[in-house]
Short mmCIF file of C-alpha atoms in Angstrom, two decimals:
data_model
loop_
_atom_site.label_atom_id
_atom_site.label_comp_id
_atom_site.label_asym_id
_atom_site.label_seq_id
_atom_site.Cartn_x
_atom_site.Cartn_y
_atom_site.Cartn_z
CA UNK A 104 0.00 0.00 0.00
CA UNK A 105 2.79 1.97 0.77
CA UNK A 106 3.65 2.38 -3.09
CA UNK A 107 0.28 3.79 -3.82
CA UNK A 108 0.65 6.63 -1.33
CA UNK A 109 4.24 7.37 -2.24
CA UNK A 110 2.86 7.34 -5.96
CA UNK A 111 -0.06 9.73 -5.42
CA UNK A 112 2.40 12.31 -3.51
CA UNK A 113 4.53 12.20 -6.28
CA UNK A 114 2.19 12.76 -9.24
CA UNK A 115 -0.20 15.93 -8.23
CA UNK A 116 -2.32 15.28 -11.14
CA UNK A 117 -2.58 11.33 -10.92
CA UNK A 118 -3.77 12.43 -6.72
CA UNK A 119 -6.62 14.97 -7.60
CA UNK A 120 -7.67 12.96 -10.24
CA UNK A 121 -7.93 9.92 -7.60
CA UNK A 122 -9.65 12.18 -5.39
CA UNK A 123 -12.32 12.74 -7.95
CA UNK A 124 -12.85 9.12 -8.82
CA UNK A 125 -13.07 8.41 -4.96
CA UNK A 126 -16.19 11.03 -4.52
CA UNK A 127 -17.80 10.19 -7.82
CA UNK A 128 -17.71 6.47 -7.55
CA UNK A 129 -18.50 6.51 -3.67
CA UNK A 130 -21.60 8.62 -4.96
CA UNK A 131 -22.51 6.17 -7.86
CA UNK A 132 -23.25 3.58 -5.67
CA UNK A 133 -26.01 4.98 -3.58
CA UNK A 134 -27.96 5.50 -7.00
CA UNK A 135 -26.95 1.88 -8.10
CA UNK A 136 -28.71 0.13 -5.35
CA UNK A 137 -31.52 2.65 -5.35
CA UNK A 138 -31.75 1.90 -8.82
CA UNK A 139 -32.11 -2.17 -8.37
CA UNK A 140 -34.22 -1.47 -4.86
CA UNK A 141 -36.85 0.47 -6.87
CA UNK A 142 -36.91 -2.03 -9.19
CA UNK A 143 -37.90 -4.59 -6.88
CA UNK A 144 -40.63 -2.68 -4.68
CA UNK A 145 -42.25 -2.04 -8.37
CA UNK A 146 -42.23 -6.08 -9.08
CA UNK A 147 -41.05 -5.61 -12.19
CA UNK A 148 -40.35 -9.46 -14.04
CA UNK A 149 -35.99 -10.49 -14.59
CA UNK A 150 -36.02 -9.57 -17.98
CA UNK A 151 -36.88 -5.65 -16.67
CA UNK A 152 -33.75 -6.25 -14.27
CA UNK A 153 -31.68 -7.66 -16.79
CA UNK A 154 -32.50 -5.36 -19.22
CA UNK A 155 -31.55 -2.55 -16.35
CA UNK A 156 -28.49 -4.20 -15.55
CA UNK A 157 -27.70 -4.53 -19.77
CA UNK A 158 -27.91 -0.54 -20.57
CA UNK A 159 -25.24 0.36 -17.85
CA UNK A 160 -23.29 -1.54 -20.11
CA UNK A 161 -24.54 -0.93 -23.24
CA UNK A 162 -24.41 2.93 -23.03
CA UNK A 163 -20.58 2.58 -23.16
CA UNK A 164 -20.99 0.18 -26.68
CA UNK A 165 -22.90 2.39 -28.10
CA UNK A 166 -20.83 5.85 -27.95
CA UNK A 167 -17.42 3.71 -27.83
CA UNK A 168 -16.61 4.07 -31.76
CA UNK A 169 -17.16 7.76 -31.73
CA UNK A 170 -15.27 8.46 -28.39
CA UNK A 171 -12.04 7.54 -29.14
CA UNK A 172 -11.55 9.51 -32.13
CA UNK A 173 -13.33 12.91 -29.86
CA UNK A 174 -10.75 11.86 -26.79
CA UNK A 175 -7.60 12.32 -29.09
CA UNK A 176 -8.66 15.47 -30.97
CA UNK A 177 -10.14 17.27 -27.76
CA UNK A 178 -8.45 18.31 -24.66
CA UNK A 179 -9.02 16.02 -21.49
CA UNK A 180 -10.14 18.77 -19.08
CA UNK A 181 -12.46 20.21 -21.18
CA UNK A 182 -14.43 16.77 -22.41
CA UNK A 183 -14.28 15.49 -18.66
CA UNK A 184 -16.12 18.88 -17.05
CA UNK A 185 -18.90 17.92 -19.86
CA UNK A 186 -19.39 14.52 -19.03
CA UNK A 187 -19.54 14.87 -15.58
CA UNK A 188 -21.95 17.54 -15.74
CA UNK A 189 -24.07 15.31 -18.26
CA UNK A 190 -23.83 12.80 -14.90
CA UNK A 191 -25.20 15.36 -12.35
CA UNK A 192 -28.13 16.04 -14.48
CA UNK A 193 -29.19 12.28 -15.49
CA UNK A 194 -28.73 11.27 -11.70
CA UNK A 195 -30.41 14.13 -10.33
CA UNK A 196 -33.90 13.24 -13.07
CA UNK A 197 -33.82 9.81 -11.45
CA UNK A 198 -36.16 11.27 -8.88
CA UNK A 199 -38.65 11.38 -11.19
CA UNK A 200 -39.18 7.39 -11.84
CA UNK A 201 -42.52 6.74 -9.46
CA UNK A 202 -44.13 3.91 -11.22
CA UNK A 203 -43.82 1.23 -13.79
CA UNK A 204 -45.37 3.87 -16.34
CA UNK A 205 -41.93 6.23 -16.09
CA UNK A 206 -39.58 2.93 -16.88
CA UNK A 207 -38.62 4.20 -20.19
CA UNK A 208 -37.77 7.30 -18.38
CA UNK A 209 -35.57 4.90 -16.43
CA UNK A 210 -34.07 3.27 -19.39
CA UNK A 211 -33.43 6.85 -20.86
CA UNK A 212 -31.55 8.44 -17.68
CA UNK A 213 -29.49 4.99 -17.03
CA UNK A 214 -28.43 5.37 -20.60
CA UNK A 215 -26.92 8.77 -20.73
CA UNK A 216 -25.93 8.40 -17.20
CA UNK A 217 -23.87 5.42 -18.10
CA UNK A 218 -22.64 6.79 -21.74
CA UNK A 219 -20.94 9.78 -19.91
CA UNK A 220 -19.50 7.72 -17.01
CA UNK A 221 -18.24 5.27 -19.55
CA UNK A 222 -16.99 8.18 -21.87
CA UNK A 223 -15.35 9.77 -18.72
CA UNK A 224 -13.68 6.70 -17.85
CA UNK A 225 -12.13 6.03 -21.14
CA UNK A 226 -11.07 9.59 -21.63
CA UNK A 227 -9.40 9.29 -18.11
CA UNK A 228 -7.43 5.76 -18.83
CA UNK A 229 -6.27 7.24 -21.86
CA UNK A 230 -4.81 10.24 -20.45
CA UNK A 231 -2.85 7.91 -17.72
CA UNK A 232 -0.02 6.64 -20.40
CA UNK A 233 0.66 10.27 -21.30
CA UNK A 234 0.98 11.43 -18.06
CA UNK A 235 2.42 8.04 -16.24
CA UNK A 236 5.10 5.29 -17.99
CA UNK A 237 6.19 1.70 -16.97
CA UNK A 238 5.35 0.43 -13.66
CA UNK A 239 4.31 3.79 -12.20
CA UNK A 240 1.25 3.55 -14.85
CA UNK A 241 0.84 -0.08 -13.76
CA UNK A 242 0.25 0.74 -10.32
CA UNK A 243 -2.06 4.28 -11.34
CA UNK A 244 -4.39 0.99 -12.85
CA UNK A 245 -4.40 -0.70 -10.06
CA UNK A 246 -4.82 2.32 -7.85
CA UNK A 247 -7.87 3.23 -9.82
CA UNK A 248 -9.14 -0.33 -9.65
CA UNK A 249 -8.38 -0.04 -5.57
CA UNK A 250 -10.14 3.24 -5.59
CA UNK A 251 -13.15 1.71 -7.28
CA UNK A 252 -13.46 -1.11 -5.11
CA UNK A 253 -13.28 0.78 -2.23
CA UNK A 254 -15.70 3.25 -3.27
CA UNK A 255 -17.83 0.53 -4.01
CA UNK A 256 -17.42 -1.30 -0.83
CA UNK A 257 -18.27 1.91 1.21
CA UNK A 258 -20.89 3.09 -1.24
CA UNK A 259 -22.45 -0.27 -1.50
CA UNK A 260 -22.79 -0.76 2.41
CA UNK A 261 -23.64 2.60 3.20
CA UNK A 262 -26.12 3.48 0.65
CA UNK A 263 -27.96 0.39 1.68
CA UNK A 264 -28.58 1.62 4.97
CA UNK A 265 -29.45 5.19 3.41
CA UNK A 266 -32.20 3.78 1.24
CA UNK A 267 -33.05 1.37 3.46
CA UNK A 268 -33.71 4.71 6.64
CA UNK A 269 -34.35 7.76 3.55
CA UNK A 270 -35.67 6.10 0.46
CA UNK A 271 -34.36 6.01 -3.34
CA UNK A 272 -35.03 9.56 -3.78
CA UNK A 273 -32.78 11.05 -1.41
CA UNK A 274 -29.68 8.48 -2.58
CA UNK A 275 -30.22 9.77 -5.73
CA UNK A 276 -30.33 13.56 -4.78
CA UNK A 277 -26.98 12.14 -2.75
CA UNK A 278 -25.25 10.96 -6.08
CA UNK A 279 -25.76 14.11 -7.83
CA UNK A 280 -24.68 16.31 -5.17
CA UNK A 281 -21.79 13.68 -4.75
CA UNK A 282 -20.58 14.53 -8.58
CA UNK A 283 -21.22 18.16 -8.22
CA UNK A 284 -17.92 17.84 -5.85
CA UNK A 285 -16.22 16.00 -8.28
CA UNK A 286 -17.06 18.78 -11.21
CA UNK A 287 -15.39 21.53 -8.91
CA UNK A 288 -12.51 19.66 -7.82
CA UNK A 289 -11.51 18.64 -11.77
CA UNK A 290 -12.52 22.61 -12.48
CA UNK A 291 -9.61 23.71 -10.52
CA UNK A 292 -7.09 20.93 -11.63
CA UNK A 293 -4.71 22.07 -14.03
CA UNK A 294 -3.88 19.59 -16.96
CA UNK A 295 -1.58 19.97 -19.40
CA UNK A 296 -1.38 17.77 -22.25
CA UNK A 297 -0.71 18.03 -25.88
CA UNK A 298 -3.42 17.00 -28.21
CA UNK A 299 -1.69 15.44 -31.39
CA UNK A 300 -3.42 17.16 -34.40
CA UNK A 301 -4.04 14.23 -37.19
CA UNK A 302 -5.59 16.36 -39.69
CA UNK A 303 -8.41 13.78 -39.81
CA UNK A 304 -11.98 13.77 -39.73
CA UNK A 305 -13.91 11.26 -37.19
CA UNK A 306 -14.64 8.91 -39.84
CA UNK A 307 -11.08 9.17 -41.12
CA UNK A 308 -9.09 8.24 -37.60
CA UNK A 309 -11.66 5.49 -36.98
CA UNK A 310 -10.43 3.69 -40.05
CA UNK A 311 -6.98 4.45 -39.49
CA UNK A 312 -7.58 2.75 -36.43
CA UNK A 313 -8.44 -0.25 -38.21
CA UNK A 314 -5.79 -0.27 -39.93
CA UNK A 315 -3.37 -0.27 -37.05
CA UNK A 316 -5.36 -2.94 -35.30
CA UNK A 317 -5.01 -5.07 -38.48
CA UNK A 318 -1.29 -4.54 -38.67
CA UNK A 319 -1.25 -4.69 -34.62
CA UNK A 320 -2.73 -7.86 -34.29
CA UNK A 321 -1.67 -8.26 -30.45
CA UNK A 322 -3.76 -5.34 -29.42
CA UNK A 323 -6.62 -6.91 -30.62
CA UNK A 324 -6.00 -9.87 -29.08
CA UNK A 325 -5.25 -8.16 -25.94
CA UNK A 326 -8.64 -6.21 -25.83
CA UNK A 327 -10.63 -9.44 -26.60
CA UNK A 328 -8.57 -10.89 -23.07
CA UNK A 329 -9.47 -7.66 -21.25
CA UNK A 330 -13.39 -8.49 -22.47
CA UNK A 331 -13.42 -11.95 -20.26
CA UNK A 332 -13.20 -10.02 -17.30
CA UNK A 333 -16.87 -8.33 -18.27
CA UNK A 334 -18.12 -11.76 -17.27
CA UNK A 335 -18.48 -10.58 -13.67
CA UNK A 336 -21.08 -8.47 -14.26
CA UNK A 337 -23.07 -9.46 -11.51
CA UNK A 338 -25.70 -6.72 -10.93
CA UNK A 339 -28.42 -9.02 -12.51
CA UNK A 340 -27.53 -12.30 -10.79
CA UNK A 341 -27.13 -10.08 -7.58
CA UNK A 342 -30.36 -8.77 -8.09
CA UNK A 343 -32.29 -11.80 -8.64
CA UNK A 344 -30.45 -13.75 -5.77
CA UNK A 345 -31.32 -11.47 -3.15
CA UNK A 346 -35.61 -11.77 -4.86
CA UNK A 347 -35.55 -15.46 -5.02
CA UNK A 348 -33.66 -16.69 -1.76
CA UNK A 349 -32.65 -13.81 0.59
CA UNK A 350 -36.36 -11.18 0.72
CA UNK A 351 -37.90 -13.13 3.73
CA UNK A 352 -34.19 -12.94 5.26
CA UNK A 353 -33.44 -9.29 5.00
CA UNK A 354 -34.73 -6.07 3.96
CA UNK A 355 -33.68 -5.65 0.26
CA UNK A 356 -31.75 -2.56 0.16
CA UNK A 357 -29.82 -4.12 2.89
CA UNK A 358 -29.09 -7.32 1.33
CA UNK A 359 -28.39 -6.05 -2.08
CA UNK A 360 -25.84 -3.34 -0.23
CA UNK A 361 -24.56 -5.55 2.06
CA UNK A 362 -23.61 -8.35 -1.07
CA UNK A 363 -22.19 -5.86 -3.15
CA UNK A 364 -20.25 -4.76 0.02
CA UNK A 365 -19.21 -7.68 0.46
CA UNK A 366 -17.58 -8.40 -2.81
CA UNK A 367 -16.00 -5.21 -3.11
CA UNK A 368 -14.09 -5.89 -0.06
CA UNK A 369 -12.12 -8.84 -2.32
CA UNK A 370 -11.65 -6.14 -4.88
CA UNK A 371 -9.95 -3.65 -2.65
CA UNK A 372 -7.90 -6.64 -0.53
CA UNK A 373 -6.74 -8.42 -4.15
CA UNK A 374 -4.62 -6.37 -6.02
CA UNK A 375 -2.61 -5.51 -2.61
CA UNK A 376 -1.71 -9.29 -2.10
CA UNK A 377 -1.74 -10.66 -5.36
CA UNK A 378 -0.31 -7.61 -7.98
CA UNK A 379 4.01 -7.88 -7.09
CA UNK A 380 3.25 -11.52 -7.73
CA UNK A 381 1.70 -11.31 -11.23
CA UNK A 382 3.52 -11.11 -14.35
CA UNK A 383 2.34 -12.16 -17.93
CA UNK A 384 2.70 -15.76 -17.11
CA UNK A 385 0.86 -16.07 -13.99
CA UNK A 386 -1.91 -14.65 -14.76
CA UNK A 387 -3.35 -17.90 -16.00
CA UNK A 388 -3.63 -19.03 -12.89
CA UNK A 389 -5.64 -15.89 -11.94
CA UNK A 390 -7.95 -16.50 -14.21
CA UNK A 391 -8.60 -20.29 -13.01
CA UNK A 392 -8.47 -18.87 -9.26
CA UNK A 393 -11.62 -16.65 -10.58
CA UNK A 394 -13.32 -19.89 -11.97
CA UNK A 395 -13.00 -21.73 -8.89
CA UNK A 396 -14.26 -18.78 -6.51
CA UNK A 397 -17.77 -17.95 -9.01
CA UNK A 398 -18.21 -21.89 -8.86
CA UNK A 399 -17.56 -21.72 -4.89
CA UNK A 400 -20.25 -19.25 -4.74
CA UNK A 401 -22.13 -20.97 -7.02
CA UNK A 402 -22.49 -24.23 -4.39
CA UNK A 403 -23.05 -21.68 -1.49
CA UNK A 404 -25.65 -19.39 -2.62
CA UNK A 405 -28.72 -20.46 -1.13
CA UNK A 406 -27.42 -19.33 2.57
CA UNK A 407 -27.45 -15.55 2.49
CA UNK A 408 -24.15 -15.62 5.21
CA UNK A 409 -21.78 -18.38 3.43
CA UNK A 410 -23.25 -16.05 0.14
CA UNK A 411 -21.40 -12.91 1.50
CA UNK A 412 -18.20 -15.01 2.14
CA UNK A 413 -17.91 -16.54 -1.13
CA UNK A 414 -18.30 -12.95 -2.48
CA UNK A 415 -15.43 -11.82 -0.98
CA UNK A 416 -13.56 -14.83 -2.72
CA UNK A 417 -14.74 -14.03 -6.11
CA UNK A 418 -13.41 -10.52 -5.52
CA UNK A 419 -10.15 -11.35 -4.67
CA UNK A 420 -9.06 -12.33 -8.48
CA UNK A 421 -11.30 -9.42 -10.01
CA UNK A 422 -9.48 -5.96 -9.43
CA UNK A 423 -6.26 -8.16 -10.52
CA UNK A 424 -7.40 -9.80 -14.05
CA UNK A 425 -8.73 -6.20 -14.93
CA UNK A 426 -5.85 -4.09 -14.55
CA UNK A 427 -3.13 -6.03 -15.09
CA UNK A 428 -5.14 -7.22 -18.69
CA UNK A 429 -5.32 -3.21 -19.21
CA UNK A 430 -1.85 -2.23 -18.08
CA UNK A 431 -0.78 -4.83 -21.15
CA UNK A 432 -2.84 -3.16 -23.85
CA UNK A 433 -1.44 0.63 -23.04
CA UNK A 434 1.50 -0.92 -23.19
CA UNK A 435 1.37 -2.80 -26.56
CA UNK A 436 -0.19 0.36 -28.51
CA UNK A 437 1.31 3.36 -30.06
CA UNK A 438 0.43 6.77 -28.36
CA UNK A 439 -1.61 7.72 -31.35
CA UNK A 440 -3.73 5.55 -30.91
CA UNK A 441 -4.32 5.66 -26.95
CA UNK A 442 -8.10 7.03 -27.07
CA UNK A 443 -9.26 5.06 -29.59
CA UNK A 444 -7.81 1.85 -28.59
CA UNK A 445 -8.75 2.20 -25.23
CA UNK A 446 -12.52 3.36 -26.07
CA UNK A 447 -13.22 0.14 -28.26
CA UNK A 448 -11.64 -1.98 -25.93
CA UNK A 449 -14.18 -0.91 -23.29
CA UNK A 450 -16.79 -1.11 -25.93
CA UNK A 451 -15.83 -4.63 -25.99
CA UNK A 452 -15.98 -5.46 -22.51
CA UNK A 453 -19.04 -3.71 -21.55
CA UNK A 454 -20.89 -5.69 -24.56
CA UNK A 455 -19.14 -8.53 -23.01
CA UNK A 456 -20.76 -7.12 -19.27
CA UNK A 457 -23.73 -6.49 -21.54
CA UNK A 458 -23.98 -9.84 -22.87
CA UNK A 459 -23.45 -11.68 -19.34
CA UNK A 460 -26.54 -9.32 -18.33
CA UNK A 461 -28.64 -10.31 -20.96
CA UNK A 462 -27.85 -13.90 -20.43
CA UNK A 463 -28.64 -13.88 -16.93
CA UNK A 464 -32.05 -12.74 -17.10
CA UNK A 465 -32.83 -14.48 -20.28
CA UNK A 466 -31.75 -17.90 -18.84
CA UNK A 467 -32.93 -16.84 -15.95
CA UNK A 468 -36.52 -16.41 -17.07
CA UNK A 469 -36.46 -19.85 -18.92
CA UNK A 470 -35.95 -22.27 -16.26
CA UNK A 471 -32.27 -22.23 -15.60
CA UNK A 472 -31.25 -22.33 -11.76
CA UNK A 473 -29.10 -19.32 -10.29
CA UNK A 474 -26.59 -21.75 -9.21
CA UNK A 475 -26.20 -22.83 -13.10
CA UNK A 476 -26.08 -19.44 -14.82
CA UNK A 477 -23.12 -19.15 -12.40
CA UNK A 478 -21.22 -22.65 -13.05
CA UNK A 479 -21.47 -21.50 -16.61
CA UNK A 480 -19.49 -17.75 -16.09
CA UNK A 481 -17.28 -19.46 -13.79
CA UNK A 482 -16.28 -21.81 -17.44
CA UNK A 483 -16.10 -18.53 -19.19
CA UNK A 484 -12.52 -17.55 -17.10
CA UNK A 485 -11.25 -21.21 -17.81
CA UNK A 486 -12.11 -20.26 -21.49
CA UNK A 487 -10.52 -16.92 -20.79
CA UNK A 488 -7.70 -18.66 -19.49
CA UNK A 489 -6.52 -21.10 -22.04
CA UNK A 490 -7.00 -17.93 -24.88
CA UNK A 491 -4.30 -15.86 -23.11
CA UNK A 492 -2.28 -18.96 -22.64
CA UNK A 493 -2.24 -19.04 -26.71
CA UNK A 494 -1.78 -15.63 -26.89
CA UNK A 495 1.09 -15.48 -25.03
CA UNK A 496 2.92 -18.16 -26.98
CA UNK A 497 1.92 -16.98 -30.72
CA UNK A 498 2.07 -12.69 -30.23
CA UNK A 499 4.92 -10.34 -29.32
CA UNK A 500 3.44 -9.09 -25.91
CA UNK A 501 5.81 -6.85 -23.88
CA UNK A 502 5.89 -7.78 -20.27
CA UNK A 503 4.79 -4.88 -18.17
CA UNK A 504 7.86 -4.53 -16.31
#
């Protein structure tokens, strides 16, 4: 931990930047269980909470080919304030949703809520490699992972409680407030960064980018790896666990809070034990560590208390496969190409986090167990697994270090 805090004194703009992410995340949270609590007091079916769970992934798919090309022709302070003032304003409408009738109102707000965190986020991981290099941007990866997990841990446990005493509306009215602190704190942060000037028109650098990835094959393969890790996308499964065999337990705020809590703590406990240890090699084994913790919580789901331990397990591998798997693709890819890369490789994982959504509720709805939708994400990272294993022995990857 040590090597985080020494990092964060060192780079001013890599700390308030970390600050940010710390109150926006921490704020996201109370809206995303709000969100999924609403949901369920309005007995809406698990194709509604699937299809929910889908557009805060699909939001990023959808913008992700444009984005790229806008990151590297605008500059990063100026496309940031925008998107996280496009945030305060879809969080803040939430209030509105009342009733089944307003769902598309829902669907609407989660989209462009999600399309400008997602844009945000991709603007911000491609600025890191300009402003960071070699193992100090390895460890500005895993901070941000760390930061998000924590965030998420507090946010999620907290904001349980919150809606759980105050009600959906006032988490909501909580988020926004949460990211108007954000917008003033990136206001006053001064980032300087040169935007290289292609002479190119949208369409233009988006097939250029083709090309590259054509002629780069190892950044392609490297984005499709980073995808696998969309596979634990577990709002859905979350959501329809704590309907079908924890309601007559606990309150649902609570238990959705306290499960997402729970997992988060993994994510935040992970990277600090497991990142020095990692290298392109090992990470294999991370990936069939990840199999065998969603298949552990797959046998102890039923029991709401062995539930919350086996989520901590599956978090453990999470925070790891995800930044390490992203630290490789900055790494393998020209600076030219940083904000496009980066954008389409998080339009491929969040359609794979889109996908696993869909999936969940659509097997869910014909017959298939919990328990089995679970076996069958924990044989996705075995999958995921054996593909890096290849990739590693038939592409040029540079080792991190």
């Amino acid at each position: 931990m040590n090597e985080y805090i020494q990092l964060l004194k060192s780079e001013p703009i890599l700390r308030r930047l970390s600050t940010i992410q710390l109150i926006a995340y921490f704020g996201a949270w109370f809206s995303n269980v709000a969100i999924y609590t609403l949901l369920l007091e309005l007995n809406v079916s698990a194709s509604v909470v699937a299809f929910v769970a889908m557009l805060h992934f699909l939001a990023g798919v959808v913008q992700a080919p444009f984005s790229g090309s806008i990151i590297d022709s605008v500059r990063p302070k100026k496309l940031l304030l925008i998107l996280i003032s496009a945030e305060i304003f879809a969080t803040f409408f939430l209030i509105f949703v009342n009733s089944t009738s307003d769902l598309l109102l829902l669907y609407l707000l989660i989209f462009v809520k999600m399309a400008a965190a997602s844009f945000y986020f991709t603007t911000e991981m491609s600025l890191l490699p300009k402003i960071l290099h070699g193992d100090k941007l390895q460890k500005a990866n895993e901070l941000h992972s760390i930061i998000w997990s924590f965030s998420y841990t507090l946010g999620m446990a907290i904001s349980g409680f919150v809606v759980y005493w105050f009600g959906v509306k006032t988490a909501f009215i909580l988020d926004s407030l949460m990211f108007v602190v954000g917008f003033v704190l990136l206001y006053n942060l001064d980032i300087k960064v040169e935007v290289i000037k292609t002479g190119e028109n949208l369409l233009q650098m988006m097939r250029d980018t083709f090309r590259y990835l054509k002629r780069t094959p190892q950044a392609l393969h490297l984005m499709l790896i980073h995808a696998f890790v969309g596979l634990t996308a577990f709002d859905a499964l979350v959501a329809l666990m704590v309907d079908k065999y924890y309601a007559s337990v606990i309150a649902t705020s609570l238990a959705l809070g306290l499960l997402h809590a729970s997992r988060a703590v993994g994510l935040v406990i992970g990277p600090i034990v497991i990142s020095n240890w990692v290298n392109n090699r090992r990470i294999v084994y991370i990936f069939i560590a990840q199999a065998l913790a969603v298949w552990l919580w797959a046998a102890l789901m039923k029991d709401f208390y062995l539930s919350l331990f086996a989520s901590v397990i599956v978090g453990l591998f999470t925070t790891t496969l995800w930044s390490y798997t992203y630290t490789l693709l900055q790494k393998n890819i020209e600076e030219k190409y940083y904000g496009r890369i980066v954008a389409y490789n998080d339009m491929l994982f969040l359609s794979s986090a889109a996908f696993t959504s869909f999936m969940i509720g659509f097997l869910a709805t014909t017959g298939f167990s919990l328990e089995f939708i679970t076996v069958v994400i924990g044989i996705g990272f075995i999958i995921g697994g054996i593909y890096f294993s290849w990739i590693l022995k038939t592409q040029n990857i540079k080792d991190i270090k």
